[in-house]
Coordinates of C-alpha atoms in Angstrom, one line a residue:
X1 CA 3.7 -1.3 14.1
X2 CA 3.4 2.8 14.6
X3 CA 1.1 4.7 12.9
X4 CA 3.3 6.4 9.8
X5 CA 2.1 9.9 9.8
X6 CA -1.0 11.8 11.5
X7 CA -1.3 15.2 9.7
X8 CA -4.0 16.8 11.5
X9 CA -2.4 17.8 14.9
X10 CA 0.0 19.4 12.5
X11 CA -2.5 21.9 10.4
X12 CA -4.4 23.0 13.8
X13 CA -1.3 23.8 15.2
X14 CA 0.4 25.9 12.5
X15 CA -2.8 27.4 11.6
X16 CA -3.2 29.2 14.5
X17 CA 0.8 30.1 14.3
X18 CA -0.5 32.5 11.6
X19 CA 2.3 33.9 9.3
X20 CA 5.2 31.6 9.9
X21 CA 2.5 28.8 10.0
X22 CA 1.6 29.4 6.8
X23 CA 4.8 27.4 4.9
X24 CA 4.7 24.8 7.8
X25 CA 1.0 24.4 6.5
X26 CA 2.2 24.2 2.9
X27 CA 4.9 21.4 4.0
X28 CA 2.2 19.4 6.2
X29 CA 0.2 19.2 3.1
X30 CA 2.9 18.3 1.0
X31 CA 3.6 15.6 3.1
X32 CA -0.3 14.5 3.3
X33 CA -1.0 15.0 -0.5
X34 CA 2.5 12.7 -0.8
X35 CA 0.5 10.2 1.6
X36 CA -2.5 10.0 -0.6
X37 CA -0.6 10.0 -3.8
X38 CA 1.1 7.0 -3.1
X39 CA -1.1 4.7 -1.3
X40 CA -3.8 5.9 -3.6
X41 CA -1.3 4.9 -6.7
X42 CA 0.4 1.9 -5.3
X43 CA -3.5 0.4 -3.7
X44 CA -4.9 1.2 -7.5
X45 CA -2.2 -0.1 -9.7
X46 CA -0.7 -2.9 -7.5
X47 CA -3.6 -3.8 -5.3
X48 CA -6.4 -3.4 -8.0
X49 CA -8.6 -2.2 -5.2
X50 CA -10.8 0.7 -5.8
X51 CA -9.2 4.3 -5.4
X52 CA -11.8 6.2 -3.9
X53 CA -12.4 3.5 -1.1
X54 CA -8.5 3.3 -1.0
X55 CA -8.6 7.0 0.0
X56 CA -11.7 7.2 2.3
X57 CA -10.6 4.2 4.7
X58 CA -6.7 4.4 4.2
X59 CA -5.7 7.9 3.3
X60 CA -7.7 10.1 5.3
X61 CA -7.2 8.1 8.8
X62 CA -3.9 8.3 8.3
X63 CA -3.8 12.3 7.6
X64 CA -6.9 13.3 9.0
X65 CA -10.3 14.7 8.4
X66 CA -8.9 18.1 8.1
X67 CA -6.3 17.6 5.4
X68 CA -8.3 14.4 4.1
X69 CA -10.7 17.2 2.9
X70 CA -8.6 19.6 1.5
X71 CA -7.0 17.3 -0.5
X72 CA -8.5 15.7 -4.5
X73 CA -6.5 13.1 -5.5
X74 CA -7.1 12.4 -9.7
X75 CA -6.2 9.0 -10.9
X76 CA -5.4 8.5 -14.4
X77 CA -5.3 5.3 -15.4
X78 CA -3.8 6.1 -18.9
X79 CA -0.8 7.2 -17.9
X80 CA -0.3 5.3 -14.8
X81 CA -0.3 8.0 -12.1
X82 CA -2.0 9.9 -9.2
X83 CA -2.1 13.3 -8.9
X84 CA -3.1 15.4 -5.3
X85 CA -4.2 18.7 -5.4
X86 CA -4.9 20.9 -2.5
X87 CA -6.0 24.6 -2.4
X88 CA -4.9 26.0 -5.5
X89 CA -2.2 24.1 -6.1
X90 CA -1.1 20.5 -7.3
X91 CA 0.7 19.2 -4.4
X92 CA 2.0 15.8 -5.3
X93 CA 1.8 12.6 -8.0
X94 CA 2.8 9.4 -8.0
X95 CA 4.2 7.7 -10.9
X96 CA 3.0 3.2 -11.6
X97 CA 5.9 1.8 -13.3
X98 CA 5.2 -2.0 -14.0
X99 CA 7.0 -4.8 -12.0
X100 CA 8.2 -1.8 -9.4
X101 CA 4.9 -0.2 -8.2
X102 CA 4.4 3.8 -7.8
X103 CA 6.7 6.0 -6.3
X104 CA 6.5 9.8 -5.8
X105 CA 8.0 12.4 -8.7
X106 CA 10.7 13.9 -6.6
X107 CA 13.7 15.9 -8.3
X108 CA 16.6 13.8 -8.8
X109 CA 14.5 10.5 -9.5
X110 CA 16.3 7.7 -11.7
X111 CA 14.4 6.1 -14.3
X112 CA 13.0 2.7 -13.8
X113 CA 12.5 0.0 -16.6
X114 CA 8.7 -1.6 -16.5
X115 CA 8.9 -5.4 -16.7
X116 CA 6.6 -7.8 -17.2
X117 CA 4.8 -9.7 -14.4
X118 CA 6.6 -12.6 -13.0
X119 CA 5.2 -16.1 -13.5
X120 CA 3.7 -17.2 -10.5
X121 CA 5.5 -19.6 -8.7
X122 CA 3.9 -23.0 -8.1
X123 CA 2.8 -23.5 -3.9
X124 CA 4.3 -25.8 -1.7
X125 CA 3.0 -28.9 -1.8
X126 CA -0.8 -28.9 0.4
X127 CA 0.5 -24.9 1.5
X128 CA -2.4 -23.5 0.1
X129 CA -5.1 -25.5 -1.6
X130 CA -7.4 -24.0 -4.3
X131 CA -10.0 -21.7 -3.5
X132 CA -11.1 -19.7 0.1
X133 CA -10.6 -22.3 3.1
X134 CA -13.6 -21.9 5.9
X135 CA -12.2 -23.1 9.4
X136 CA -14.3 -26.4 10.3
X137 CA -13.7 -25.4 14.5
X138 CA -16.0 -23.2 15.8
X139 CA -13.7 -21.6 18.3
X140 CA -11.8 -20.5 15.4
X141 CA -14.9 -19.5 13.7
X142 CA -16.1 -17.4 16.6
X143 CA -12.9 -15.7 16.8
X144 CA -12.4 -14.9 13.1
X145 CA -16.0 -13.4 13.5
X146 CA -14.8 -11.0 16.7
X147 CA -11.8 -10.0 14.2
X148 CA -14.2 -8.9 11.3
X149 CA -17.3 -7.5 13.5
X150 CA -17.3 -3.7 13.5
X151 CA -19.2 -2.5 16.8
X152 CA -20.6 0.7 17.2
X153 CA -18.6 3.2 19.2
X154 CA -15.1 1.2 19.1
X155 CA -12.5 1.8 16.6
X156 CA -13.1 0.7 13.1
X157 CA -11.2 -2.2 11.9
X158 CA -11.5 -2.7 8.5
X159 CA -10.0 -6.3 8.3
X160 CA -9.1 -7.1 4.8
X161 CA -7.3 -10.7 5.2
X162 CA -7.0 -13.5 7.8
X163 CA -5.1 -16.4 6.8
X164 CA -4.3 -19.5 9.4
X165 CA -2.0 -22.2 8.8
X166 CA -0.9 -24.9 11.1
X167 CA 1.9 -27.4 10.0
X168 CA 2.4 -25.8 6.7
X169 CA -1.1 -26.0 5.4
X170 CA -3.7 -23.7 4.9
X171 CA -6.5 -24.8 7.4
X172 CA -8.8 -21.1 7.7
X173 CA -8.8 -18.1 6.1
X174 CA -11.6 -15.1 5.4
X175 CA -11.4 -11.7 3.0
X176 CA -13.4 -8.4 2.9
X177 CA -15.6 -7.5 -0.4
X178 CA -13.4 -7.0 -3.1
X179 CA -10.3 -8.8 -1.5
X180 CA -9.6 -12.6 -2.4
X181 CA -6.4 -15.3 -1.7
X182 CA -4.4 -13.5 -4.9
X183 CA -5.0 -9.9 -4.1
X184 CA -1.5 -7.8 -3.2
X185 CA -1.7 -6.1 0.1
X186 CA 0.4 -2.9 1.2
X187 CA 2.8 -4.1 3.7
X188 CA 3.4 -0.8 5.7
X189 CA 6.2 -1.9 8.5
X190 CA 5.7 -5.6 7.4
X191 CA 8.4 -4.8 5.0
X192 CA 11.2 -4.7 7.7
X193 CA 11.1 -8.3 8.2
X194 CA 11.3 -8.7 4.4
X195 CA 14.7 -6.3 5.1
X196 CA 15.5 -9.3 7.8
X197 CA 15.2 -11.8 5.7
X198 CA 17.4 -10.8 2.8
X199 CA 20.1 -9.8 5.2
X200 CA 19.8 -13.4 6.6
X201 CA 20.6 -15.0 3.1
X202 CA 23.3 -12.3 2.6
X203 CA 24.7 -13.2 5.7
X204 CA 24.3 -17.6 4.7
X205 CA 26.0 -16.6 1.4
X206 CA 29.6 -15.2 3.8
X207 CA 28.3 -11.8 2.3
X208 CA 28.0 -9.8 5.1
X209 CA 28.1 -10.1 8.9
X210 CA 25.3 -8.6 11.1
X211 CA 28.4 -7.2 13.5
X212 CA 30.3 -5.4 10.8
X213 CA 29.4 -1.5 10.3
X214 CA 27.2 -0.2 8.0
X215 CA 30.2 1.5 6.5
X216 CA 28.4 4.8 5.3
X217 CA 30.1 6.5 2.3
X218 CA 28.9 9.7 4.5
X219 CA 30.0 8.5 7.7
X220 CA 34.2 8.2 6.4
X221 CA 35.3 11.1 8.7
X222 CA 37.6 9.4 11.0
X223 CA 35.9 11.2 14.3
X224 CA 32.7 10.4 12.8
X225 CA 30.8 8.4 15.9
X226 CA 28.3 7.0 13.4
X227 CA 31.3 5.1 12.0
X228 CA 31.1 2.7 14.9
X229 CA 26.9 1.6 14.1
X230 CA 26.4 -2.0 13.1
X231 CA 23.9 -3.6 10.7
X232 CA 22.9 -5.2 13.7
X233 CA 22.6 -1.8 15.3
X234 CA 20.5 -0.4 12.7
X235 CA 18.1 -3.9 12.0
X236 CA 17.9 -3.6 16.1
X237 CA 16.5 -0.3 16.2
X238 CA 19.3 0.8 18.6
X239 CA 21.4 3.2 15.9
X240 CA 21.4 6.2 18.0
X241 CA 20.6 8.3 15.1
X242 CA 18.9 11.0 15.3
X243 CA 15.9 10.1 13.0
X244 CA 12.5 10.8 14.8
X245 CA 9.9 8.4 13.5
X246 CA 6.8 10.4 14.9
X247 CA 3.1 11.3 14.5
X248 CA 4.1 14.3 12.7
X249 CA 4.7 16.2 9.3
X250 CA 7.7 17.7 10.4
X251 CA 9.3 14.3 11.9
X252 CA 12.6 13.6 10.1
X253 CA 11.1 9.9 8.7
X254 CA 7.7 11.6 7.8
X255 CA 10.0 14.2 5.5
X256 CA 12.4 11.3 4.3
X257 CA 9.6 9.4 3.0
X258 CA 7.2 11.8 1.4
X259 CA 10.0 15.1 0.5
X260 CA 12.7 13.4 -0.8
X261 CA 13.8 10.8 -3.5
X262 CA 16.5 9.8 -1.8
X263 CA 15.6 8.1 1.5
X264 CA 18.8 6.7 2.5
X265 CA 20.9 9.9 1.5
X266 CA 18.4 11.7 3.6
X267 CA 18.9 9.3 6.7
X268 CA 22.8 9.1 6.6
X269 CA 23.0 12.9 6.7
X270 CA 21.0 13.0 10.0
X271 CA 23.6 13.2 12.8
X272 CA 24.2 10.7 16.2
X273 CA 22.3 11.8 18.9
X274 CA 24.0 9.1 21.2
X275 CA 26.6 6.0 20.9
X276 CA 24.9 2.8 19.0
X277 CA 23.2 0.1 21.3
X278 CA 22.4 2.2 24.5
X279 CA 18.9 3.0 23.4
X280 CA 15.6 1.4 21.5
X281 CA 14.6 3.6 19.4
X282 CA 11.9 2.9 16.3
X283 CA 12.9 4.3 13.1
X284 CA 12.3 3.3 9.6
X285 CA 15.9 5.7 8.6
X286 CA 17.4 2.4 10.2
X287 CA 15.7 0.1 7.8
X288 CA 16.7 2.1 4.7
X289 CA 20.0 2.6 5.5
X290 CA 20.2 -1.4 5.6
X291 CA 18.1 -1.5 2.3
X292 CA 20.6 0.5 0.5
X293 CA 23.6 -1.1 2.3
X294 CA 21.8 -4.9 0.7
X295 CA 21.3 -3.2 -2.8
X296 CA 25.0 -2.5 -2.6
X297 CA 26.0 -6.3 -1.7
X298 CA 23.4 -7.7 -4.8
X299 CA 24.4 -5.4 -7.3
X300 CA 22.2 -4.4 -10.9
X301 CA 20.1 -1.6 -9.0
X302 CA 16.5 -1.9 -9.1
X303 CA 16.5 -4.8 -11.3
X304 CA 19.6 -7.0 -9.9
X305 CA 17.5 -7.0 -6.4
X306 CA 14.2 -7.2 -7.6
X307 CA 16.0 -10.3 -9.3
X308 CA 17.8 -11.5 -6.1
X309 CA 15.1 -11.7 -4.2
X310 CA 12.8 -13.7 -6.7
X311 CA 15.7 -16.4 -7.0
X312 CA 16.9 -17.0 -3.2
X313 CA 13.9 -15.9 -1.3
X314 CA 10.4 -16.0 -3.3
X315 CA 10.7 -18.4 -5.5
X316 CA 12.0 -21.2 -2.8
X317 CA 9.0 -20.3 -0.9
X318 CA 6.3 -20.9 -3.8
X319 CA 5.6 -17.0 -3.6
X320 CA 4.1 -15.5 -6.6
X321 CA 4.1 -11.7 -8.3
X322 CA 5.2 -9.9 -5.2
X323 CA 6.0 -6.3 -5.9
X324 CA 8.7 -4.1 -4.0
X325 CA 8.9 -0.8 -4.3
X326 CA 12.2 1.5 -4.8
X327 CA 12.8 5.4 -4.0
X328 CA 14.0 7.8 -6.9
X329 CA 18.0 6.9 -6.0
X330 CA 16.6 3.0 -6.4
X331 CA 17.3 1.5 -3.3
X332 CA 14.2 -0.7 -2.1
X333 CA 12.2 1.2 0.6
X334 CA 12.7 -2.0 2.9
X335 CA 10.6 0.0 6.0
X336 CA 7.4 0.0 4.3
X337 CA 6.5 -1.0 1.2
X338 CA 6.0 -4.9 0.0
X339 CA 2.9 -6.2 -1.5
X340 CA 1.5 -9.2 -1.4
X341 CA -1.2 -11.6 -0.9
X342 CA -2.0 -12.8 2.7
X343 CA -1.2 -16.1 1.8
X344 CA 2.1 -15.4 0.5
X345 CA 3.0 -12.9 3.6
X346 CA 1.9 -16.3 5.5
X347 CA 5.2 -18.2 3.4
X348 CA 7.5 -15.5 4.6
X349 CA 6.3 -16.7 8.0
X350 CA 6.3 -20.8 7.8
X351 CA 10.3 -19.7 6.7
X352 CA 11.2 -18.2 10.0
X353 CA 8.7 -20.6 11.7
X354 CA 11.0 -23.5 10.0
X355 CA 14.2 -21.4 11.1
X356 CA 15.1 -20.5 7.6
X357 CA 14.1 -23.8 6.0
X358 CA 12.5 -23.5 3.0
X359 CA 9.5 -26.0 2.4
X360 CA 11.7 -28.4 0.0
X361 CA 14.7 -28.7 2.9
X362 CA 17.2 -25.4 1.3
X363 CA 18.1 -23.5 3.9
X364 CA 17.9 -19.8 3.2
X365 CA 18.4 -18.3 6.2
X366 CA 21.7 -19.4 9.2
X367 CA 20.8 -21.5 11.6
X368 CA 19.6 -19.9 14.9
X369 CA 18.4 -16.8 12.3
X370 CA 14.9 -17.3 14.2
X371 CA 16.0 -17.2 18.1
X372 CA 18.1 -14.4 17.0
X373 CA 15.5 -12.2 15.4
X374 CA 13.3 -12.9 18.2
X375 CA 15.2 -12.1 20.7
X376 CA 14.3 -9.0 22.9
X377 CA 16.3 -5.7 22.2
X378 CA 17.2 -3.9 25.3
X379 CA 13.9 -5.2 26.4
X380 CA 12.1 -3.5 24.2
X381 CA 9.3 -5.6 22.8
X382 CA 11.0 -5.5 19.5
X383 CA 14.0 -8.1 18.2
X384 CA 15.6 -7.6 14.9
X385 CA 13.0 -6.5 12.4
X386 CA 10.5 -8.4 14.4
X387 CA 8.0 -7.6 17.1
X388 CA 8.6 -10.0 20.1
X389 CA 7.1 -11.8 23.4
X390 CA 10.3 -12.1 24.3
X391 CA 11.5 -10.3 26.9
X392 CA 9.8 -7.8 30.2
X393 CA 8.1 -5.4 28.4
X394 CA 4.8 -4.7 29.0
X395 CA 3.2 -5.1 25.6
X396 CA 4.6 -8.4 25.4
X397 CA 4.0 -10.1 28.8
X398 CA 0.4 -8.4 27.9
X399 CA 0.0 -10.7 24.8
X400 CA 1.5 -13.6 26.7
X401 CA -1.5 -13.0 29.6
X402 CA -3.7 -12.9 26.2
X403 CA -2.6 -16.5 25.2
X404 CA 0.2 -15.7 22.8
X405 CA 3.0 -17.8 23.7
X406 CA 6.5 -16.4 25.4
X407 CA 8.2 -17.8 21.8
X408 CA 5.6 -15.8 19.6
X409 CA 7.0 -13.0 17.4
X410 CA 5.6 -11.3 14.2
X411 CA 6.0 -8.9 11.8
X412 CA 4.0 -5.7 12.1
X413 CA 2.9 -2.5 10.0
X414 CA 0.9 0.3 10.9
X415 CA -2.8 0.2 10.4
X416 CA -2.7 -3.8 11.5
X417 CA -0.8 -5.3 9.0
X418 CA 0.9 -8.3 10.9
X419 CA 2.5 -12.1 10.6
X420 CA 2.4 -13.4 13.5
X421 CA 4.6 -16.7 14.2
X422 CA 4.0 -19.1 17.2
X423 CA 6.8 -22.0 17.4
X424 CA 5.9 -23.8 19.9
X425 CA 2.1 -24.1 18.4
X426 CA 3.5 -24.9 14.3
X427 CA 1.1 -21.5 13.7
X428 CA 1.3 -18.8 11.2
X429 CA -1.6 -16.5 11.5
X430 CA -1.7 -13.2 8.5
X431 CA -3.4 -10.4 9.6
X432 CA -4.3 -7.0 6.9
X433 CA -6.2 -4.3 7.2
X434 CA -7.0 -0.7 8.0
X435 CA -7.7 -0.4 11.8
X436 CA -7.9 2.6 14.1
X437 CA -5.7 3.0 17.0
X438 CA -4.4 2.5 20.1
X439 CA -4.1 -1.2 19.2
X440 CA -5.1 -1.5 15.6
X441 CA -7.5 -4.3 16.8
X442 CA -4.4 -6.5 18.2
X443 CA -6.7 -7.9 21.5
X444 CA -8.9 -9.6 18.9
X445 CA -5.9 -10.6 16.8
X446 CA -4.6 -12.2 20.5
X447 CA -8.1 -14.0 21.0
X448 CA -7.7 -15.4 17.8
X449 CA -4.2 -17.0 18.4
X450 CA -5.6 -18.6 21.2
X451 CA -8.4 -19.8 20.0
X452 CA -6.4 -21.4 16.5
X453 CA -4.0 -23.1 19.5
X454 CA -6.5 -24.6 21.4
X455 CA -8.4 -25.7 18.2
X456 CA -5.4 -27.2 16.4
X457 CA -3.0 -28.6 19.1

């Protein structure tokens, strides 16, 4: 739900530091030029959208007018890659590898085999019927149009997807030029509740329990304090490590994602600020420590999960070609980056609407799996890899006032990506696209939920 990474604060203030701020500026573009190298790569290759657009309304909001200028990023479509330049210097490229997606070149990168696409799975059964799906309700219509309309003076929005279903069937949905039903869509944050979700089956196969510790190979000391954090600790956002997740080049997260190829090495050498559970904190160095903990459990690197999670979670849920993406030690960057199409992101939500049920009766997930992910954390309006209404916070008795339900959750990525689940209303509503804070356009997203309840009750 954060924004990942604002870069411009960060060059006005170490330009004027003068000397010292010189390598802090070379590190802030770094990180930027790392930003546009892989969005640009991953939105070209995966997402087949076009790379300049790719940079003008994804890249340069997210690192600023200033850097966003400084910065050329090259595609080459022969060899599969992105390269950034800035002043002088090329500053970063990112590498397409078939069935994996782009990554940055980092020292120390492992290889990754290209595969072939996947076949894509058949739908469920009247999920998603052929073709774009105009809502027949005019409330909904009217509210899908305030979601789209861009008004002069307010934030842009830049919706790219709305998909509604109600009782597991496609009943409206609407794309942006260039963007259909089968396009793959960066997930951003959305990927945690992916993370969720393969923990869930790990946890229905007697793999793993959520209240074991992670079990660090760097955390073995016996008067290590992080030896006591929990998976559900770290899925919970309530790890106590001390892994800033900020607007900033220099935040620990910004420099795990964008420095350094391996992500969950970087986060398990960052040390405990506090004891686990006392305190919410947001973090995507949770997230990857859990990915890398799950890689573990499945086994076969890159491939072995890549294959896990097409045979126990995709393919039950008719989900076709989606892509994950691994860092350069090859453990799945489970924070942020999935892609898929809004319809499919819509499947991952039916499952935890159903409770873990799959559309053909399997159960994937434990029973209760949705209450639990829901549930507040500390009263934060966050569960367990999920954004909540659950609980006192302010954001969420906000979106409650709004007409989102007390028993609505969803996933969320910076930017607006979101999934939003309402029980109690049989809805699934996707969300994508490249918003502007504060809100990334979530009032209209809450208007719309209303409106799809009252219109399909």
């Amino acid at each position: 739900m954060r924004r990942k990474t604002v870069i411009l604060g960060t060059l006005v203030v170490v330009l004027a530091a003068g000397g010292y701020g010189l390598s802090r500026l070379h590190q802030a573009l770094r990180v930027a030029a790392g930003v546009a190298a892989h969005h640009v790569c991953s939105m070209t290759f995966v997402g087949g959208q076009d790379p300049d657009r790719t940079y003008r309304e994804l890249v340069v909001p997210m690192v600023g007018e200033l850097a966003g200028g400084l910065l050329k990023p090259q595609v080459s479509r022969d060899a599969g890659s992105v390269e950034v330049s800035g002043p002088l210097t090329r500053l970063a490229r990112a590498d397409f590898t078939p069935g994996y997606g782009c990554r940055l070149a980092l020292p120390g990168n492992r290889p990754l085999t290209p595969v072939a696409p996947a076949a894509i799975a058949p739908a469920p059964d009247g999920f998603a019927p052929a073709g774009r799906i105009a809502s027949d309700k005019p409330g909904v219509t009217a509210a899908l149009d305030r979601v789209f309309a861009e008004r002069t003076g307010e934030p842009v929005k830049r919706v790219k997807a709305v998909v509604i279903v109600k009782d597991g069937r496609v009943v409206a949905e609407r794309y942006a030029d260039g963007v259909d039903e089968h396009s793959p869509l960066i997930s951003f944050s959305v990927a945690k509740s992916f993370t969720n979700a393969l923990l869930g089956i790990l946890a229905r196969q007697g793999r793993l329990r959520m209240d074991e510790p992670l079990n660090a190979p760097e955390w073995q000391d016996k008067g290590d304090p992080r030896r006591a954090i929990t998976l559900e600790d770290l899925l919970r956002m309530r790890s106590g490590l001390a892994v800033e997740e900020a607007e900033s080049a220099f935040s620990p997260v910004a420099r795990m994602e964008f420095l350094h190829a391996d992500m969950a090495g970087f986060a398990a050498a960052q040390p405990a600020k506090e004891p686990p559970g006392r305190t919410w904190e947001y973090t995507s160095a949770d997230t990857v420590l859990l990915s890398r903990k799950i890689g573990g459990l499945v086994g076969g690197g890159p491939a072995g999960l890549r294959d896990f999670a097409r045979r126990e979670l995709f393919a039950p849920l008719g989900m076709g070609d989606v892509t994950m993406e691994f860092d350069g030690a090859g453990t799945f960057v489970g924070s942020t980056y999935v892609y898929a199409s809004a319809r499919d992101y819509a499947r991952l939500g039916w499952l935890y609407l159903r409770d873990g049920v799959a559309p053909d009766g399997r159960r994937l997930l434990p029973e209760g799996w949705m209450d639990w992910s829901r549930r507040s954390t500390l009263g934060a309006p966050y569960g367990a890899g999920f954004w909540t209404n659950d609980g006192p916070s302010e954001p969420a008795q906000w979106r409650v006032k709004g007409g989102y339900p007390k028993d609505g959750f969803f996933a969320s990525g910076t930017m607006g990506q979101r999934i939003y689940v309402v029980p109690s209303a049989g809805l699934v509503i996707t969300r994508f696209g490249y918003s502007a804070p504060p809100y990334y356009g979530m009032a209209d997203d809450v208007a719309l939920i209303k409106a799809a309840i009252e219109a399909y009750p």
